[in-house]
Short mmCIF file of N, CA, C and O and ligand atoms in Angstrom, two decimals:
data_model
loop_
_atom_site.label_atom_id
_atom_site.label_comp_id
_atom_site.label_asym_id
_atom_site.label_seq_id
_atom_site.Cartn_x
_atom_site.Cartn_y
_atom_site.Cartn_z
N UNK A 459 12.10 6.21 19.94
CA UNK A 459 11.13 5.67 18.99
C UNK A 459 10.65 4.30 19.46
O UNK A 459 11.39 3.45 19.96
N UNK A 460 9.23 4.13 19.24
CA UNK A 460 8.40 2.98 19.75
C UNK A 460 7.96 1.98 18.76
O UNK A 460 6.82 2.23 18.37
N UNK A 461 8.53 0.82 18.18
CA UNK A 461 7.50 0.30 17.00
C UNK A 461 6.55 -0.37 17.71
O UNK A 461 6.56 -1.06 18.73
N UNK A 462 5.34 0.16 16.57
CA UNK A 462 3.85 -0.46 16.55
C UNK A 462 3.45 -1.69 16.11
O UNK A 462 2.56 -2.45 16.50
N UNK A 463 4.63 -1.78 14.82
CA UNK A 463 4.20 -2.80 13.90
C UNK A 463 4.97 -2.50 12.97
O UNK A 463 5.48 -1.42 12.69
N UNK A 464 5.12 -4.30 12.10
CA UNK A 464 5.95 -4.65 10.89
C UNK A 464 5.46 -5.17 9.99
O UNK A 464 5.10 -6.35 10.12
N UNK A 465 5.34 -4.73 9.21
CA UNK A 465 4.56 -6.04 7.82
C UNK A 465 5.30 -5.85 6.66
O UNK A 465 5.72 -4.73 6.38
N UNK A 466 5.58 -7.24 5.67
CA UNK A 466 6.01 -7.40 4.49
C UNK A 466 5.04 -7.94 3.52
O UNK A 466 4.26 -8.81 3.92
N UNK A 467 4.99 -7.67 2.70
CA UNK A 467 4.47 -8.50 1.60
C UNK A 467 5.49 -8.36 0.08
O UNK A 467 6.32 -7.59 -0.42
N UNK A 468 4.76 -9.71 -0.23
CA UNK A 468 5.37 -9.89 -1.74
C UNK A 468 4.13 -10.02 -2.68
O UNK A 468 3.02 -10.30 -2.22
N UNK A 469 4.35 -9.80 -4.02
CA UNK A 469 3.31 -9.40 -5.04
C UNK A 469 3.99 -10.53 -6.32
O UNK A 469 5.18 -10.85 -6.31
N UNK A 470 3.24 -10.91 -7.10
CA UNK A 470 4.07 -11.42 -8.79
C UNK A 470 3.25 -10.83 -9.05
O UNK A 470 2.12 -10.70 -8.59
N UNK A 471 4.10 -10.14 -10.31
CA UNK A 471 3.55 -9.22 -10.54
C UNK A 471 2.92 -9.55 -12.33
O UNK A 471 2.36 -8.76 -13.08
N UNK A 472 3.29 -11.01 -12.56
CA UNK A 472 2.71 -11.40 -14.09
C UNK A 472 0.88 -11.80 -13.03
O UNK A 472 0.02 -12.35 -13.72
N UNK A 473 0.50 -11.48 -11.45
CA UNK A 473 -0.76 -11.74 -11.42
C UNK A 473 -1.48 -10.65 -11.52
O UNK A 473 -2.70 -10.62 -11.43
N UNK A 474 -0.64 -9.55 -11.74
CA UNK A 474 -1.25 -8.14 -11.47
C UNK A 474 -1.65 -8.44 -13.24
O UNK A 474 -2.79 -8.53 -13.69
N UNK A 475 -0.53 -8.55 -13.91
CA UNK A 475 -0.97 -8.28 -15.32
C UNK A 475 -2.12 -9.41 -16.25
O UNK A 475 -2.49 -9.15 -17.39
N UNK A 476 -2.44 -10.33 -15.67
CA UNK A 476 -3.60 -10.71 -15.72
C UNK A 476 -5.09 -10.32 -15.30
O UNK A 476 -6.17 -10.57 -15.83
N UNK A 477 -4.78 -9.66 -14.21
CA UNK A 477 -5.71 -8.98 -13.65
C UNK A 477 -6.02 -7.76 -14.47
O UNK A 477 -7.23 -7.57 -14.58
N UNK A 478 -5.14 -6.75 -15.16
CA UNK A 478 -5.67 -5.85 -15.58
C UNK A 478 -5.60 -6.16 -17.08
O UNK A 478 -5.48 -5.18 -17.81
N UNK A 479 -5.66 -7.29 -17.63
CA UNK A 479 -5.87 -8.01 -19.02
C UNK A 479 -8.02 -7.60 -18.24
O UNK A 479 -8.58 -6.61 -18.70
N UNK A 480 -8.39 -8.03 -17.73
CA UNK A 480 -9.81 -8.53 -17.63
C UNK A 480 -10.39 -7.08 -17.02
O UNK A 480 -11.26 -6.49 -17.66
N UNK A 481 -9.88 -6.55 -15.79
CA UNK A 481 -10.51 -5.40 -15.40
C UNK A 481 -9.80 -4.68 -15.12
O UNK A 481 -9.57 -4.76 -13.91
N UNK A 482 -9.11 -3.73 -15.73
CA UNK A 482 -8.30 -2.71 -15.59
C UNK A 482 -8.65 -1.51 -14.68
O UNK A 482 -8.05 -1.03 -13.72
N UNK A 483 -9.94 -1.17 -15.35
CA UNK A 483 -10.22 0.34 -14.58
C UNK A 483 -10.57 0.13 -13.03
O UNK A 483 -10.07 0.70 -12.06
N UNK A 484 -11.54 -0.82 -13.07
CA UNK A 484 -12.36 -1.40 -11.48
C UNK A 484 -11.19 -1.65 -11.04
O UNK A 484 -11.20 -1.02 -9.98
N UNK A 485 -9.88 -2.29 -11.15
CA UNK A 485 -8.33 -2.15 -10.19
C UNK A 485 -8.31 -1.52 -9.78
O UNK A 485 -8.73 -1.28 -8.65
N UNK A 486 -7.49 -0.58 -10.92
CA UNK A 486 -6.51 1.11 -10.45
C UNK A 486 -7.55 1.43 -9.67
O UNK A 486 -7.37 1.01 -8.52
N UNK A 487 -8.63 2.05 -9.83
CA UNK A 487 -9.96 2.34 -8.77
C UNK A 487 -9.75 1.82 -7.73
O UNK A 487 -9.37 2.59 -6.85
N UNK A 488 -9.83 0.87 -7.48
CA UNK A 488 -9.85 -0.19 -5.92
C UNK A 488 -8.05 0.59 -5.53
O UNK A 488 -7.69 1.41 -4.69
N UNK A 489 -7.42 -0.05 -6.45
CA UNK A 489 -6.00 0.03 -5.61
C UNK A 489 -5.29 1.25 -4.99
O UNK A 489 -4.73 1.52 -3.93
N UNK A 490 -5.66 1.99 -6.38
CA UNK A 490 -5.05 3.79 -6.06
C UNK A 490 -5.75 5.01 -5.72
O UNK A 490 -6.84 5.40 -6.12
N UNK A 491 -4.93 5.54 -4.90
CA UNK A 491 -6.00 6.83 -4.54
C UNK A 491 -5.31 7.90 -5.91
O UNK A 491 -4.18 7.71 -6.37
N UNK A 492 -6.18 8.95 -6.37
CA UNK A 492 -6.29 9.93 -7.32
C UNK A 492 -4.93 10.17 -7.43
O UNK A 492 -4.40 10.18 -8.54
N UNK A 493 -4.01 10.47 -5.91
CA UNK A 493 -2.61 11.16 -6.46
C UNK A 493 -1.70 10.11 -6.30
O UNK A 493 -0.69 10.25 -5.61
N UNK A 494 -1.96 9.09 -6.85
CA UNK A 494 -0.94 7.95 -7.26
C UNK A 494 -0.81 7.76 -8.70
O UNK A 494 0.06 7.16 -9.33
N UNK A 495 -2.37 8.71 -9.29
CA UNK A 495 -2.60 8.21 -10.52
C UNK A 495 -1.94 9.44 -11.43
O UNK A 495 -1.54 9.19 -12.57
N UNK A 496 -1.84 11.03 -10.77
CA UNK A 496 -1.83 11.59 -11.52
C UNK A 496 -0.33 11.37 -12.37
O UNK A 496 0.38 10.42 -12.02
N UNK A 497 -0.07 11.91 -13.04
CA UNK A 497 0.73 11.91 -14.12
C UNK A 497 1.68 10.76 -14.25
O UNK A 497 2.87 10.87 -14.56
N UNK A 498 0.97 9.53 -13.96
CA UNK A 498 1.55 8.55 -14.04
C UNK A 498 1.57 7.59 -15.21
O UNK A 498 0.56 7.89 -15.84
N UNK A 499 2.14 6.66 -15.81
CA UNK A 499 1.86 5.25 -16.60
C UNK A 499 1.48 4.38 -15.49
O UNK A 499 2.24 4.01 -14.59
N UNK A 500 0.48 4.14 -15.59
CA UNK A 500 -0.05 3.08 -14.64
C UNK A 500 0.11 1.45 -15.61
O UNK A 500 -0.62 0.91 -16.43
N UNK A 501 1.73 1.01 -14.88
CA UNK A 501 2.09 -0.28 -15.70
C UNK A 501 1.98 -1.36 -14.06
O UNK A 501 2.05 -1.14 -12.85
N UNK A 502 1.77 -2.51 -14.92
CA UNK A 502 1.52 -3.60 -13.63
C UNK A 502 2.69 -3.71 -12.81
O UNK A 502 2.56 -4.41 -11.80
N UNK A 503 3.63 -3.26 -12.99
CA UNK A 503 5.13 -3.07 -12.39
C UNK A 503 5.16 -1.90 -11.19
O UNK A 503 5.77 -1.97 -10.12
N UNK A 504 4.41 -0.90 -11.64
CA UNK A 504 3.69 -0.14 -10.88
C UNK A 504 2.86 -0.56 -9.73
O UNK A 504 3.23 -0.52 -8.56
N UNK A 505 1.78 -0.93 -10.13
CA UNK A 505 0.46 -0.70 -9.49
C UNK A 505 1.29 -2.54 -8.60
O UNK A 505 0.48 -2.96 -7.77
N UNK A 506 2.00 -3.05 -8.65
CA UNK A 506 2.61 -4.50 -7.72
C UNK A 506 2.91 -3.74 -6.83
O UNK A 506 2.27 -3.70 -5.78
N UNK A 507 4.21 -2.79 -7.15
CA UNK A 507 4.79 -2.33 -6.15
C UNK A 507 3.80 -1.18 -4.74
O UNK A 507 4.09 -0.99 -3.56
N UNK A 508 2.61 -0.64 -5.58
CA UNK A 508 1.73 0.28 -4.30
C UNK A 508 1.06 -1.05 -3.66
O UNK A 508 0.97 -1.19 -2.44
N UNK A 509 0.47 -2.34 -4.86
CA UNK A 509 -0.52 -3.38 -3.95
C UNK A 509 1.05 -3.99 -2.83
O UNK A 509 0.93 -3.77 -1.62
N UNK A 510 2.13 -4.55 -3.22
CA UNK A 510 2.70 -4.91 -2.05
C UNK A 510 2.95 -3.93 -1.08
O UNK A 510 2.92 -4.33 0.08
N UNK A 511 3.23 -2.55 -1.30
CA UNK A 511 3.69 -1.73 0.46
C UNK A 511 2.23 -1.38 0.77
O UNK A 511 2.09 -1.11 1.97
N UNK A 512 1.10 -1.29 0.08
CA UNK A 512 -0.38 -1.46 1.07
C UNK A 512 -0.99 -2.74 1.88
O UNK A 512 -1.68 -2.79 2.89
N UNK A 513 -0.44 -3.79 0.99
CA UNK A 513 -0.75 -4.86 1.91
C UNK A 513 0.50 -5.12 3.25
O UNK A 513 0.34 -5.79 4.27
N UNK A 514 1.72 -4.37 2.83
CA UNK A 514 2.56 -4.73 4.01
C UNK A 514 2.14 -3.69 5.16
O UNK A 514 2.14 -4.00 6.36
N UNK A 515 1.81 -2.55 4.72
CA UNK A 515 0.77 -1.63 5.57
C UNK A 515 0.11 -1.85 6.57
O UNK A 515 0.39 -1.49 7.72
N UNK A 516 -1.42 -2.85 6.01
CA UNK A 516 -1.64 -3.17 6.46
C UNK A 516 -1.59 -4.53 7.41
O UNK A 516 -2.35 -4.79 8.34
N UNK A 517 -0.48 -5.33 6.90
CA UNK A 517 0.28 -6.35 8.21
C UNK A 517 0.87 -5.11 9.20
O UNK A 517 0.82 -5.22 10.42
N UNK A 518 1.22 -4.39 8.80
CA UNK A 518 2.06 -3.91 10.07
C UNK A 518 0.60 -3.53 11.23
O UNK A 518 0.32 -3.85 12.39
N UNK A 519 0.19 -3.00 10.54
CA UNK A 519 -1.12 -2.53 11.35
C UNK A 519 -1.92 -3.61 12.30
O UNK A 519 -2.41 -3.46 13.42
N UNK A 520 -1.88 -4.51 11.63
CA UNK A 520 -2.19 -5.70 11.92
C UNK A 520 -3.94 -5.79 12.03
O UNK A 520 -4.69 -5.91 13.00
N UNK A 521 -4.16 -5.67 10.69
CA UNK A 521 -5.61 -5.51 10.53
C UNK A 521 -5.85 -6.07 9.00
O UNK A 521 -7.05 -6.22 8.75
N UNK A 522 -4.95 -6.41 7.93
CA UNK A 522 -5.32 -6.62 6.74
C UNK A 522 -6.18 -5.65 5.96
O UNK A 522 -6.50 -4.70 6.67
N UNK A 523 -6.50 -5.60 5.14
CA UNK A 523 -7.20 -5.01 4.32
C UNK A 523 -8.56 -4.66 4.54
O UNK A 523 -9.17 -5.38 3.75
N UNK A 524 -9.15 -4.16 4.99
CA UNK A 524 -10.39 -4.25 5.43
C UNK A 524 -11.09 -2.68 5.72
O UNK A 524 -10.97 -1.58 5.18
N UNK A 525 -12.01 -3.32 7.10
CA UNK A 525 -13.01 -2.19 7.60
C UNK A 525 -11.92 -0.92 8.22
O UNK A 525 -12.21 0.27 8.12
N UNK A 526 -11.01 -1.27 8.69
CA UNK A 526 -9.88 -0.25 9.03
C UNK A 526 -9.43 0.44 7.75
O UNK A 526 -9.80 1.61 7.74
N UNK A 527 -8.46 -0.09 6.23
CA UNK A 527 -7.91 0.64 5.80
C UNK A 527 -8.08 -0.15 4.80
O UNK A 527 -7.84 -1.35 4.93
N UNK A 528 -8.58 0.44 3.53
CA UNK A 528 -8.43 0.06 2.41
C UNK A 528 -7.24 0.35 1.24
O UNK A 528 -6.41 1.24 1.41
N UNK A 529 -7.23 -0.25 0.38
CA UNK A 529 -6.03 -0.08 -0.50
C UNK A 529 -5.97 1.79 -0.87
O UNK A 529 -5.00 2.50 -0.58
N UNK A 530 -7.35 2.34 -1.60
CA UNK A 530 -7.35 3.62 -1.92
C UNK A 530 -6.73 4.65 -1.35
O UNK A 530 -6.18 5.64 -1.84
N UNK A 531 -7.02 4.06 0.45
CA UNK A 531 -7.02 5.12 1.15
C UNK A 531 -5.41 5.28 1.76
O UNK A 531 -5.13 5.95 2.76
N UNK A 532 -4.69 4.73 1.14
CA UNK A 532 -3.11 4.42 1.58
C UNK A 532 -2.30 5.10 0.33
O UNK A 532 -2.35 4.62 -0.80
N UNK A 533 -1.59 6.20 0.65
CA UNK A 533 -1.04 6.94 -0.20
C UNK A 533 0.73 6.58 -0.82
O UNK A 533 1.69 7.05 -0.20
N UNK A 534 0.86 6.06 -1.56
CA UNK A 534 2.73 5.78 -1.35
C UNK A 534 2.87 6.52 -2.55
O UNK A 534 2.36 6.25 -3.63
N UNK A 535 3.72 7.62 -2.23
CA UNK A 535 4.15 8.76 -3.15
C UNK A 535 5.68 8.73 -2.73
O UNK A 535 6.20 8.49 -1.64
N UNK A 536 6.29 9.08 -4.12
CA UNK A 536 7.65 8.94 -3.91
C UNK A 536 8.45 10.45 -3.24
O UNK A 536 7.46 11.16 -3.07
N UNK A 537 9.67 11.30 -2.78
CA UNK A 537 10.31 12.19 -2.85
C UNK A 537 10.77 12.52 -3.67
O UNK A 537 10.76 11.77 -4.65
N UNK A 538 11.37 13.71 -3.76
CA UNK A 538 12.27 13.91 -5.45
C UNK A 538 13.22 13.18 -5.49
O UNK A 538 13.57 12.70 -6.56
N UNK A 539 13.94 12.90 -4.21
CA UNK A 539 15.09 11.95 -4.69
C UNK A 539 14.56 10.44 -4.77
O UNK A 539 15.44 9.58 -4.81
N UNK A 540 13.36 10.05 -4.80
CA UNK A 540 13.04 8.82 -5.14
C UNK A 540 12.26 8.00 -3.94
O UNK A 540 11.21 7.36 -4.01
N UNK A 541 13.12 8.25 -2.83
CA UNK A 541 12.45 7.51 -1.76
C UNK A 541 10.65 7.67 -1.28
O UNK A 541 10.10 8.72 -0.95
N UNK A 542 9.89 6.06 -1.39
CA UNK A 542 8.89 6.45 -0.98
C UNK A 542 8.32 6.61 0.24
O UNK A 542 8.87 5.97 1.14
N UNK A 543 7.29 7.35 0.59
CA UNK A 543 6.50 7.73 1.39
C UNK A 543 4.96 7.36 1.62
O UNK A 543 4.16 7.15 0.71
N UNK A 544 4.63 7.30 3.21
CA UNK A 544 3.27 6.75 3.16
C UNK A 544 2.25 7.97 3.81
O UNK A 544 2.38 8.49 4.93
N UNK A 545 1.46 8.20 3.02
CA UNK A 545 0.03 9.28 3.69
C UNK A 545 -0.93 8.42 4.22
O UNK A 545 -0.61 7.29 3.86
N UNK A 546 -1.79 8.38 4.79
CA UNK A 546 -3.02 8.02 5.13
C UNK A 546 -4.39 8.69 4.60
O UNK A 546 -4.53 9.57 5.46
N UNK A 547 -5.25 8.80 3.92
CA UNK A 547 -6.25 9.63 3.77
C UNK A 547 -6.82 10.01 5.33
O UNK A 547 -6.94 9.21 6.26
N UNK A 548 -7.13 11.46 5.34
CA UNK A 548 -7.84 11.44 6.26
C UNK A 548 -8.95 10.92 7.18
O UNK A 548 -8.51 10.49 8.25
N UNK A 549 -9.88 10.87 7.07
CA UNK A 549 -10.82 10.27 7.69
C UNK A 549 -10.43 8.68 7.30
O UNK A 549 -11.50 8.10 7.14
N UNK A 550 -9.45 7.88 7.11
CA UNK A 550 -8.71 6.59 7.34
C UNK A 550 -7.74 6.66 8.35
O UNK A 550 -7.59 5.77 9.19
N UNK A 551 -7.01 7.81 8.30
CA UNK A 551 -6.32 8.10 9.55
C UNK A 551 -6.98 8.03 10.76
O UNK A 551 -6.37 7.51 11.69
N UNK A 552 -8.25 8.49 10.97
CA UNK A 552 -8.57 8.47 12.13
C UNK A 552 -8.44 7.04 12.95
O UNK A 552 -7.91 6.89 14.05
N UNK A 553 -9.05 6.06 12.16
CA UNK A 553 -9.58 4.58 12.13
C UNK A 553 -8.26 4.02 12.81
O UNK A 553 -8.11 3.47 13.90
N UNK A 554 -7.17 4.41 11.63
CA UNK A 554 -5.66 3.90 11.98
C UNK A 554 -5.26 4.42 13.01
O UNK A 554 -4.53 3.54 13.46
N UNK A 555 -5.22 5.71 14.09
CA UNK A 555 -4.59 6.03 14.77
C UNK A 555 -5.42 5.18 16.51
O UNK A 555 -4.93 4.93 17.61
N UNK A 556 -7.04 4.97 15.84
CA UNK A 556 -7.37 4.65 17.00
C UNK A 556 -6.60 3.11 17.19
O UNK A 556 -5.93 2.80 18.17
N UNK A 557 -6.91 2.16 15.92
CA UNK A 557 -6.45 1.05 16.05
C UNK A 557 -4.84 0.63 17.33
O UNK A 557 -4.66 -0.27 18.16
N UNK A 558 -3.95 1.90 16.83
CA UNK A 558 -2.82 1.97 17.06
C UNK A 558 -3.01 2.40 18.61
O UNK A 558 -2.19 2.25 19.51
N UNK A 559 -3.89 2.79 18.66
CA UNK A 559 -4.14 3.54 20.60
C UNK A 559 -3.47 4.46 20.76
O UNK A 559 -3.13 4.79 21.89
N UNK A 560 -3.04 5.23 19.52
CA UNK A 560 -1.99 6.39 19.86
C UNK A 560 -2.76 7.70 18.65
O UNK A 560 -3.53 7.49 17.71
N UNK A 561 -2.21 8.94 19.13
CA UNK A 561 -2.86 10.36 18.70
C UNK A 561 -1.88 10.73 17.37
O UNK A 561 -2.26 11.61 16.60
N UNK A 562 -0.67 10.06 17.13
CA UNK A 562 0.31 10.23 16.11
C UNK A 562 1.40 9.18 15.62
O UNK A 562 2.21 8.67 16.39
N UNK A 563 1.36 8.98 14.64
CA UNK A 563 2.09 7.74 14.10
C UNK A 563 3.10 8.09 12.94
O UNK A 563 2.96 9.11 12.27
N UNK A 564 4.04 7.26 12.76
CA UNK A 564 5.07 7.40 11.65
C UNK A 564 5.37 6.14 11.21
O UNK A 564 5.37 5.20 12.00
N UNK A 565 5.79 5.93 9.38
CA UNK A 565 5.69 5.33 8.84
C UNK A 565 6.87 5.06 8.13
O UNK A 565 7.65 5.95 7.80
N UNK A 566 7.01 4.00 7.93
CA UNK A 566 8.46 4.00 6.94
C UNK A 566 8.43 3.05 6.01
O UNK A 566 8.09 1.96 6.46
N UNK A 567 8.66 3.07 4.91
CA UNK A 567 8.79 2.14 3.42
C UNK A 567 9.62 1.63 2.77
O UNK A 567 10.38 2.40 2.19
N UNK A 568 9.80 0.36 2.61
CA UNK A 568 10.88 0.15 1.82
C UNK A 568 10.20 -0.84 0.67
O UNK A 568 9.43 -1.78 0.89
N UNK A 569 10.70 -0.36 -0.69
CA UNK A 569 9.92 -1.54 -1.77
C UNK A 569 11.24 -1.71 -2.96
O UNK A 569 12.14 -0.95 -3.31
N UNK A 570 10.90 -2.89 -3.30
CA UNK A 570 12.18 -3.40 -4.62
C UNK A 570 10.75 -4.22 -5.27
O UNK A 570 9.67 -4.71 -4.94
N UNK A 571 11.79 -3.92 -6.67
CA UNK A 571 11.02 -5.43 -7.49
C UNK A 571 11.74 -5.97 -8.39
O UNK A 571 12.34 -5.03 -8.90
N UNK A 572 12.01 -6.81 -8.84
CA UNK A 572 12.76 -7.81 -10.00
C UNK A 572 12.02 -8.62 -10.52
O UNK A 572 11.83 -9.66 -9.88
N UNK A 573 11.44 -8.49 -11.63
CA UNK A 573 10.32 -8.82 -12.30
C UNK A 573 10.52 -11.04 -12.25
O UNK A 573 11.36 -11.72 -12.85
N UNK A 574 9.90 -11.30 -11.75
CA UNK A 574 8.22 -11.21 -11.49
C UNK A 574 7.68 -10.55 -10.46
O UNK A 574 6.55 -10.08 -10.60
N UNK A 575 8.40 -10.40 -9.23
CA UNK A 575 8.16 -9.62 -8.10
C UNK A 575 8.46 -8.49 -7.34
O UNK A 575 9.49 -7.83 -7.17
N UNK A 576 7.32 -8.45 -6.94
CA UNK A 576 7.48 -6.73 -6.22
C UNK A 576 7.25 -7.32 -4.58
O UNK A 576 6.62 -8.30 -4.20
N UNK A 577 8.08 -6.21 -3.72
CA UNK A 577 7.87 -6.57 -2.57
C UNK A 577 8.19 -5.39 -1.25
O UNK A 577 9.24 -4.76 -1.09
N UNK A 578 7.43 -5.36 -0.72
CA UNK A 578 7.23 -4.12 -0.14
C UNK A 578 7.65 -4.76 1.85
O UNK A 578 7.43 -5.91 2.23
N UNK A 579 8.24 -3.63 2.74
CA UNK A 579 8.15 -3.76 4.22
C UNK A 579 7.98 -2.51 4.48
O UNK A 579 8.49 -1.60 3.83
N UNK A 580 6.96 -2.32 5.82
CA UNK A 580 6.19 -1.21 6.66
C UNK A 580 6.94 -1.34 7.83
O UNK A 580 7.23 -2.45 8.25
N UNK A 581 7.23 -0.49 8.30
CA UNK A 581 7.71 -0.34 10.16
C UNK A 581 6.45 1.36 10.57
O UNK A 581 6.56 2.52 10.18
N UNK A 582 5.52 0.77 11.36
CA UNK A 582 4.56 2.03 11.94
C UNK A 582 5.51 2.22 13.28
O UNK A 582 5.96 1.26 13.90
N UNK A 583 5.71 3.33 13.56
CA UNK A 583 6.24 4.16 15.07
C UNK A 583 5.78 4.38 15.23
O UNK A 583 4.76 4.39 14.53
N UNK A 584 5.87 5.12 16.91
CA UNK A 584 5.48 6.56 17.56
C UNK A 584 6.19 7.26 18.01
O UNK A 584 5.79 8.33 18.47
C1 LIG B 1346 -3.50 -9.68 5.76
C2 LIG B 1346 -3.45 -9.84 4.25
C3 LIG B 1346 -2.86 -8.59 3.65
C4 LIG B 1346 -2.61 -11.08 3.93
O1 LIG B 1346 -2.24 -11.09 2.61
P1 LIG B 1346 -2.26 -12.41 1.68
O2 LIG B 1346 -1.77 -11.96 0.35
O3 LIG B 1346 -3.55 -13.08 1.79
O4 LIG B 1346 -1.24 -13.41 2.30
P2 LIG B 1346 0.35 -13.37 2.39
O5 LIG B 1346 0.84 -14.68 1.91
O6 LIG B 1346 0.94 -12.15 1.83
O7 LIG B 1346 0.55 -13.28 3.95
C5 LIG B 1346 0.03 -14.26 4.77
C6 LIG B 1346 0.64 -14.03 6.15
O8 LIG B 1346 0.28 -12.73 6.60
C7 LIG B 1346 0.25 -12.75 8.01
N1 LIG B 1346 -1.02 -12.17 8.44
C8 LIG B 1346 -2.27 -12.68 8.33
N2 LIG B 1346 -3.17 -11.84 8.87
C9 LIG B 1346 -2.47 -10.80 9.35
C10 LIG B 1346 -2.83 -9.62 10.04
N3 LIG B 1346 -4.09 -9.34 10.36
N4 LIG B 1346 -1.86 -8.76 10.39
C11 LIG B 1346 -0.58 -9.00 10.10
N5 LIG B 1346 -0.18 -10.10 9.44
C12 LIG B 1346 -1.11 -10.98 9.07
C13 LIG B 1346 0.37 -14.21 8.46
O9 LIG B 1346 1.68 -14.43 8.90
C14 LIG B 1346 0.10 -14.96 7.17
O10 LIG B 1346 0.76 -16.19 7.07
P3 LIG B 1346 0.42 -17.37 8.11
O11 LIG B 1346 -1.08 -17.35 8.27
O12 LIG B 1346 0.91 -18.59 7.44
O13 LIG B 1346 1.17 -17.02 9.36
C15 LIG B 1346 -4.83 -10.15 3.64
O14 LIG B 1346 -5.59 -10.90 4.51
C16 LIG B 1346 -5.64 -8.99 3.16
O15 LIG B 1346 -6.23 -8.23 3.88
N6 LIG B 1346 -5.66 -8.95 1.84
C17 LIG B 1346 -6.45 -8.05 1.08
C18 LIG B 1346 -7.29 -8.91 0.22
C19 LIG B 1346 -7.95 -8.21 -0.90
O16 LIG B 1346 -8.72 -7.29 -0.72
N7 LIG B 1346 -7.63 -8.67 -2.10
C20 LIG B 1346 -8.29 -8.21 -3.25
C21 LIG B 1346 -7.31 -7.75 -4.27
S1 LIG B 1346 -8.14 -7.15 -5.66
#
């Protein structure tokens, strides 16, 4: 195994809940893609913990948030036993794999939070 890249981020997460005091829907929109949302409570405890492992995402990537990979397009879905997982939307994948100079990549997640904060680390392989 080859790492690509590492990124952490941290979130407070009483800024998330200000944020969706004023614009709630235009968030979740920006932040989550459709199957983050389904059968979920979308609580700011929540939506900290997907904004910190997308922004640590994208540190690992080493591109930030941007013309490469947006928040939507970054999938963190959990397993049944809990542990989460990262998808890429497709046609974002592409973007990401060129960035990376490689045809296949792997991802790994780790996130905690203890209120006020959520905090997420990315390790990308090959
Ligand atoms: C890269 C990014 C994720 C940094 O996040 P941030 O919350 O601004 O800053 P953080 O305090 O978490 O991290 C800053 C550190 O990230 C690291 N960093 C900066 N750019 C980076 C990059 N392209 N790749 C990897 N790491 C980077 C640096 O170490 C930086 O600290 P330093 O400049 O003192 O060395 C950010 O630039 C970004 O893309 N944010 C998305 C912004 C956005 O759309 N916000 C709207 C929310 S609604």
């Amino acid at each position: 195994m080859s790492i690509l890249g590492l990124g952490t981020d941290i979130v407070n997460i009483k800024r998330i809940e200000k944020i969706l005091k004023k614009n709630k829907k235009n968030f979740i929109d920006k932040i989550l893609h459709s199957k983050e949302k389904k059968g979920k409570k979308i609580t700011a405890e929540y939506l900290s913990k997907k904004f910190s492992a997308k922004e640590a995402f994208s540190k690992a990537l080493g591109t930030g948030i941007g013309k490469v990979i947006q928040f939507n397009e970054i999938i963190i879905i959990n397993k049944s036993n809990g542990k989460p997982t990262i998808q890429i939307e497709k046609k974002a994948e592409k973007r990401v794999l060129k960035k990376l100079k490689v045809n296949k990549a792997k991802y790994f997640i780790s996130i905690s939070d203890d209120y006020p904060f959520a905090l997420a680390t990315v390790i990308i392989s090959k």
